[in-house]
Coordinates of C-alpha atoms in Angstrom, one line a residue:
K24 CA -0.1 0.0 0.0
P25 CA 1.3 3.7 -0.8
G26 CA 0.8 4.7 2.8
A27 CA 2.8 1.8 4.3
V28 CA 5.6 2.3 1.7
Q29 CA 5.9 6.0 2.4
T30 CA 5.9 5.4 6.1
N31 CA 8.8 3.0 5.8
L32 CA 10.6 5.7 3.6
A33 CA 9.9 8.2 6.4
K34 CA 11.6 5.8 8.8
V35 CA 14.8 5.6 6.5
F36 CA 14.9 9.5 6.4
A37 CA 14.5 9.7 10.1
E38 CA 17.4 7.2 10.7
R39 CA 19.6 9.3 8.5
G40 CA 18.8 12.4 10.6
E41 CA 16.8 14.1 7.9
Q42 CA 13.9 14.9 10.2
S43 CA 12.1 17.6 8.1
V44 CA 12.1 15.3 5.0
A45 CA 11.0 12.4 7.2
E46 CA 8.0 14.4 8.6
A47 CA 7.0 15.6 5.1
T48 CA 7.1 12.0 3.9
L49 CA 5.2 10.8 6.8
W50 CA 2.5 13.3 6.2
Q51 CA 2.2 12.2 2.6
A52 CA 1.9 8.7 4.0
V53 CA -1.0 9.8 6.3
E54 CA -2.6 11.6 3.3
A55 CA -2.4 8.5 1.3
D56 CA -3.9 6.3 3.9
P57 CA -5.4 8.0 6.9
N58 CA -6.2 4.7 8.5
Q59 CA -2.8 3.2 8.4
E60 CA -2.2 2.6 12.1
N61 CA 1.6 2.9 12.5
G62 CA 2.0 5.9 10.2
V63 CA -0.9 7.9 11.8
M64 CA 0.2 7.1 15.4
W65 CA 3.8 8.2 14.6
W66 CA 2.5 11.5 13.1
L67 CA 0.2 12.1 16.1
S68 CA 3.0 11.3 18.6
I69 CA 5.2 14.0 16.9
Q70 CA 2.4 16.5 17.4
Q71 CA 1.9 15.6 20.9
E72 CA 5.4 15.9 21.8
R73 CA 5.6 19.4 20.4
G74 CA 2.3 20.9 21.6
G75 CA 0.9 18.5 24.3
E76 CA -2.7 17.2 24.6
A77 CA -4.2 20.1 22.8
A78 CA -1.9 19.6 19.9
Y79 CA -2.6 15.9 19.8
L80 CA -6.5 16.5 19.7
A81 CA -5.9 19.1 16.9
A82 CA -4.0 16.6 15.0
L83 CA -6.6 14.0 15.4
H84 CA -9.2 16.4 13.9
T85 CA -6.9 17.1 11.0
V86 CA -6.6 13.4 10.1
A87 CA -10.3 12.9 10.7
A88 CA -11.0 15.4 8.0
L89 CA -9.0 13.5 5.4
P90 CA -11.3 11.6 2.9
G91 CA -11.9 8.1 3.9
S92 CA -10.7 8.5 7.4
W93 CA -12.4 6.5 10.3
R94 CA -9.6 5.4 12.6
A95 CA -8.9 8.9 13.9
Q96 CA -12.6 9.2 14.8
L97 CA -12.4 6.1 16.9
W98 CA -9.3 7.6 18.7
M99 CA -11.3 10.9 19.3
A100 CA -14.3 8.8 20.6
R101 CA -11.9 7.1 23.0
H102 CA -10.7 10.4 24.3
Y103 CA -14.4 11.6 24.8
L104 CA -15.2 8.4 26.7
Q105 CA -12.3 8.9 29.0
Q106 CA -13.7 12.4 29.5
Q107 CA -17.2 11.2 30.3
N108 CA -18.5 12.8 27.1
V109 CA -20.5 9.8 26.0
E110 CA -22.8 11.6 23.7
Q111 CA -20.0 13.0 21.5
A112 CA -18.3 9.6 21.4
C113 CA -21.6 8.0 20.3
V114 CA -22.0 10.6 17.5
L115 CA -18.5 9.7 16.2
Y116 CA -19.2 5.9 16.5
E117 CA -22.5 6.3 14.7
E118 CA -20.7 8.5 11.9
V119 CA -18.1 5.6 11.4
L120 CA -20.6 2.8 11.4
A121 CA -22.9 4.6 8.9
G122 CA -19.8 5.2 6.6
G123 CA -19.2 1.5 6.3
Q124 CA -15.5 2.0 5.3
F125 CA -14.1 0.5 8.5
D126 CA -11.8 -2.6 8.5
R127 CA -12.4 -5.7 10.5
S128 CA -10.8 -4.5 13.7
A129 CA -12.9 -1.4 14.1
L130 CA -15.8 -3.1 15.9
Q131 CA -13.3 -4.6 18.4
M132 CA -12.0 -1.2 19.1
I133 CA -15.5 0.2 19.6
S134 CA -16.7 -2.5 21.8
G135 CA -13.5 -2.7 23.8
D136 CA -13.5 1.0 24.6
L137 CA -17.2 1.1 25.4
G138 CA -16.8 -1.9 27.8
N139 CA -13.7 -0.7 29.5
N140 CA -15.5 2.6 30.4
G141 CA -18.6 0.8 31.7
H142 CA -21.1 1.6 28.8
I143 CA -22.1 -2.0 28.2
P144 CA -25.7 -1.3 26.8
L145 CA -24.2 0.8 24.0
I146 CA -22.0 -2.2 22.9
V147 CA -25.3 -4.1 22.2
E148 CA -26.9 -1.0 20.7
L149 CA -24.0 0.2 18.3
V150 CA -22.0 -3.0 17.7
G151 CA -24.8 -5.6 17.7
P152 CA -26.5 -4.6 14.5
A153 CA -23.2 -4.0 12.7
Y154 CA -21.3 -7.2 13.6
D155 CA -20.9 -9.8 10.9
E156 CA -18.8 -12.8 12.1
H157 CA -17.6 -13.5 8.6
K158 CA -16.3 -10.0 8.1
H159 CA -15.2 -8.6 11.5
D160 CA -12.6 -9.6 14.1
S161 CA -13.8 -12.6 16.2
T162 CA -12.8 -10.5 19.4
A163 CA -15.5 -7.9 18.7
G164 CA -17.9 -11.1 18.8
L165 CA -16.4 -12.1 22.1
N166 CA -16.9 -8.5 23.4
L167 CA -20.5 -8.6 22.2
L168 CA -21.1 -12.0 23.9
R169 CA -19.8 -10.5 27.2
A170 CA -22.1 -7.6 26.8
Y171 CA -25.1 -9.9 26.4
Q172 CA -23.9 -11.9 29.4
E173 CA -23.5 -8.8 31.7
L174 CA -27.1 -7.6 30.6
G175 CA -28.8 -11.0 31.0
R176 CA -29.7 -11.2 27.4
V177 CA -29.4 -14.8 27.1
D178 CA -31.5 -15.5 23.9
E179 CA -29.6 -13.0 21.9
G180 CA -26.2 -14.3 23.5
E181 CA -26.9 -17.8 22.6
A182 CA -28.0 -16.9 19.0
L183 CA -24.6 -15.1 18.6
L184 CA -22.8 -18.0 20.1
T185 CA -24.3 -20.4 17.6
R186 CA -23.1 -18.1 14.8
L187 CA -19.5 -18.1 16.3
Y188 CA -19.4 -21.7 16.8
A189 CA -20.3 -22.3 13.2
L190 CA -17.0 -20.6 12.1
G191 CA -15.1 -23.5 13.5
F192 CA -12.3 -21.0 14.6
A193 CA -10.1 -23.0 17.1
P194 CA -8.5 -20.0 19.0
I195 CA -11.8 -19.0 20.4
K196 CA -13.4 -22.3 21.1
S197 CA -12.5 -22.3 24.8
H198 CA -14.0 -18.8 25.1
L199 CA -17.2 -19.8 23.5
D200 CA -17.4 -22.9 25.8
Q201 CA -17.1 -20.7 28.7
F202 CA -20.0 -18.3 27.4
A203 CA -22.0 -21.4 26.8
H204 CA -21.8 -22.5 30.4
A205 CA -22.4 -18.9 31.6
F206 CA -25.5 -18.6 29.7
E207 CA -26.7 -22.0 30.9
D208 CA -26.1 -20.9 34.5
V209 CA -28.2 -17.9 33.9
R210 CA -31.0 -20.0 32.7
R211 CA -30.8 -22.2 35.7
Q212 CA -31.0 -19.3 38.0
E213 CA -34.0 -17.9 36.2
D214 CA -35.7 -21.4 36.4
K215 CA -35.6 -21.6 40.2
G216 CA -38.9 -21.0 41.7
V217 CA -40.7 -20.1 38.4
P218 CA -44.1 -21.8 38.3
I219 CA -45.0 -23.8 35.1
D220 CA -48.4 -23.3 33.5
P221 CA -49.5 -26.9 32.5
A222 CA -51.5 -25.4 29.5
S223 CA -48.4 -24.2 27.9
V224 CA -46.6 -27.5 28.0
T225 CA -46.6 -30.0 25.2
I226 CA -44.6 -33.3 24.9
N227 CA -43.0 -34.1 21.6
T228 CA -40.5 -36.8 20.3
V229 CA -37.3 -35.5 18.8
A230 CA -35.1 -37.9 16.6
L231 CA -31.5 -37.6 17.6
T232 CA -29.0 -38.9 15.1
K233 CA -26.1 -38.0 17.4
P234 CA -25.5 -38.4 21.2
V235 CA -27.2 -35.6 23.2
W236 CA -24.0 -34.3 24.5
H237 CA -22.6 -34.1 20.9
Y238 CA -25.0 -31.1 20.2
G239 CA -23.4 -29.0 22.9
L240 CA -20.0 -29.5 21.4
R241 CA -21.0 -27.7 18.3
N242 CA -20.3 -29.8 15.1
A243 CA -17.6 -32.1 16.7
D244 CA -17.9 -34.6 14.0
W245 CA -14.3 -35.5 14.2
L246 CA -15.2 -37.6 17.3
F247 CA -16.9 -40.2 15.1
A248 CA -15.6 -42.6 12.6
K249 CA -16.5 -42.0 9.0
K250 CA -19.4 -44.4 7.9
R251 CA -18.6 -46.9 5.3
K252 CA -21.1 -49.1 3.7
V253 CA -24.1 -49.1 6.2
R254 CA -25.3 -52.6 6.9
Q255 CA -28.1 -51.8 9.4
K256 CA -29.9 -49.0 11.2
L257 CA -30.9 -49.1 14.8
V258 CA -33.6 -47.1 16.7
S259 CA -33.7 -46.7 20.5
S260 CA -36.2 -45.0 22.9
P261 CA -36.5 -44.7 26.6
C262 CA -39.7 -46.0 28.3
P263 CA -39.6 -45.7 32.1
K264 CA -43.2 -45.4 32.5
S265 CA -43.6 -48.9 31.2
W266 CA -40.9 -50.2 33.5
R267 CA -42.7 -48.5 36.5
K268 CA -45.8 -50.5 35.8
Q269 CA -43.7 -53.6 35.7
N270 CA -42.5 -52.8 39.3
L271 CA -38.8 -52.8 38.3
P272 CA -36.5 -51.3 41.0
N273 CA -35.3 -47.9 40.1
R274 CA -31.6 -49.2 39.9
S275 CA -32.7 -51.8 37.4
A276 CA -34.5 -49.2 35.4
R277 CA -31.5 -47.1 35.2
M278 CA -29.4 -50.1 34.1
I279 CA -31.8 -50.7 31.2
S280 CA -31.8 -47.1 30.2
G281 CA -28.0 -47.1 30.3
A282 CA -28.0 -50.1 28.2
I283 CA -30.2 -48.5 25.6
R284 CA -27.8 -45.4 25.5
V285 CA -24.9 -47.7 25.1
A286 CA -26.5 -49.5 22.3
S287 CA -27.0 -46.1 20.7
L288 CA -23.6 -44.9 21.3
F289 CA -22.3 -48.2 19.6
T290 CA -24.1 -47.4 16.5
W291 CA -22.9 -43.9 16.3
L292 CA -19.3 -45.0 16.8
S293 CA -19.6 -48.0 14.4
R294 CA -18.4 -47.6 10.9
F295 CA -21.1 -50.0 9.5
T296 CA -24.2 -49.1 11.6
T297 CA -26.3 -45.9 11.9
G298 CA -28.5 -45.1 14.8
M299 CA -31.3 -42.9 16.0
T300 CA -32.7 -42.2 19.5
M301 CA -36.4 -41.1 19.7
Q302 CA -36.1 -38.9 22.7
P303 CA -39.3 -37.3 24.3
I304 CA -38.9 -33.7 25.2
V305 CA -41.0 -31.1 26.9
M306 CA -41.7 -27.9 24.8
S307 CA -43.2 -25.0 26.4
R308 CA -43.5 -21.2 26.0
S309 CA -42.1 -21.0 29.5
R310 CA -38.2 -20.5 29.5
R311 CA -38.0 -22.9 32.3
V312 CA -38.9 -26.0 30.5
R313 CA -38.1 -25.0 26.8
G314 CA -36.6 -27.9 25.0
R315 CA -35.8 -30.1 28.2
L316 CA -35.4 -33.8 28.0
Y317 CA -38.4 -35.6 29.5
L318 CA -37.8 -39.1 30.9
G319 CA -41.2 -39.8 32.3
L320 CA -43.2 -40.3 29.1
R321 CA -44.6 -43.7 28.1
S322 CA -43.0 -44.7 24.9
T323 CA -44.1 -47.2 22.3
A324 CA -40.6 -48.7 22.1
T325 CA -41.7 -51.7 20.3
H326 CA -38.0 -52.5 19.3
C327 CA -37.1 -53.1 23.0
S328 CA -38.7 -56.1 24.6
I329 CA -38.1 -57.7 28.0
S330 CA -39.7 -60.9 28.9
S331 CA -41.0 -61.9 32.4
R332 CA -38.2 -64.2 33.0
Q333 CA -35.6 -61.5 32.1
R334 CA -37.5 -59.1 34.5
R335 CA -37.0 -61.6 37.3
S336 CA -33.4 -61.9 36.4
I337 CA -33.0 -58.1 36.6
S338 CA -34.7 -57.9 40.0
S339 CA -32.4 -60.5 41.3
R340 CA -29.4 -58.5 40.0
A341 CA -28.3 -61.6 37.8
R342 CA -27.4 -61.2 34.0
W343 CA -30.0 -59.6 32.0
V344 CA -30.7 -59.0 28.3
V345 CA -32.2 -56.1 26.3
R346 CA -33.5 -57.3 23.0
V347 CA -33.0 -54.8 20.1
R348 CA -34.5 -55.2 16.5
A349 CA -32.1 -54.2 13.8
I350 CA -33.7 -52.7 10.8
K351 CA -32.0 -53.2 7.3
P352 CA -31.6 -50.0 5.2
S353 CA -34.4 -49.5 2.8
G354 CA -34.5 -45.9 2.0
G355 CA -33.4 -44.6 5.3
F356 CA -35.2 -42.9 8.1
H357 CA -36.9 -39.5 7.6

């Protein structure tokens, strides 16, 4: 870029002791690219050394007046935030965002400065609508997530979390996991003591083609072997209400439920078998029970049969068997 080349040339002149030529060349670099951070910061520091803070602010206004400039406006806004002049800072932020000429680091700077000065709601108001995870720095996304967390706006935070997970960007994965746990903790706190309206609750069945914990890992498909030729497909489902009517001990019911989950996991790990778990869940307009797994629903799990002799074996803590019907592939499950 011309601005960067001229800035490097100005450094050469400065090392030779030709200060006047270096400054003239540096200003040409600033005019060529008023958003080139190294060149602009060097020129501003020269003005500050000569005239103090007043000269620094005047230089910022000079650079901000150049065509296409936006970085100087952000530095001016930072100064206004430090002086508690939030209104003037917001005017500059809105001007930069409306211009749309900023680079991918601009939203990181805006959100960082607002957060460091305690103006969390403004991060959501200004950065939220402008942030595009495919165009802008992921750090701005993390700052926005932090703002949603601080403000208790869990729905918006989780929506952004899903978008950032979809990037598959390893350096921020651990940060995203921390936010996911934090949002879940907020939901748990909100759930405590909240009454549920029975009329708002419905029970549906969801087909899980992966282990339930896999969905929380956000597309961790590398955990499973790549399927080769599928020879059989397996369906499993919990049916604890049926077990209660058969007077099975709780421990035995848990053992059977665990066996069904193990069978499902085997199909997911196998290269030659695919599996599906039909999982009842409670759906409600209430946030307390939205999308929660429900294990108390009678299920028509005809693929899982336990004879009376096997039930006596289970009750006596001897060996027991869970029968699973394998279904050959014929068009697949839908």
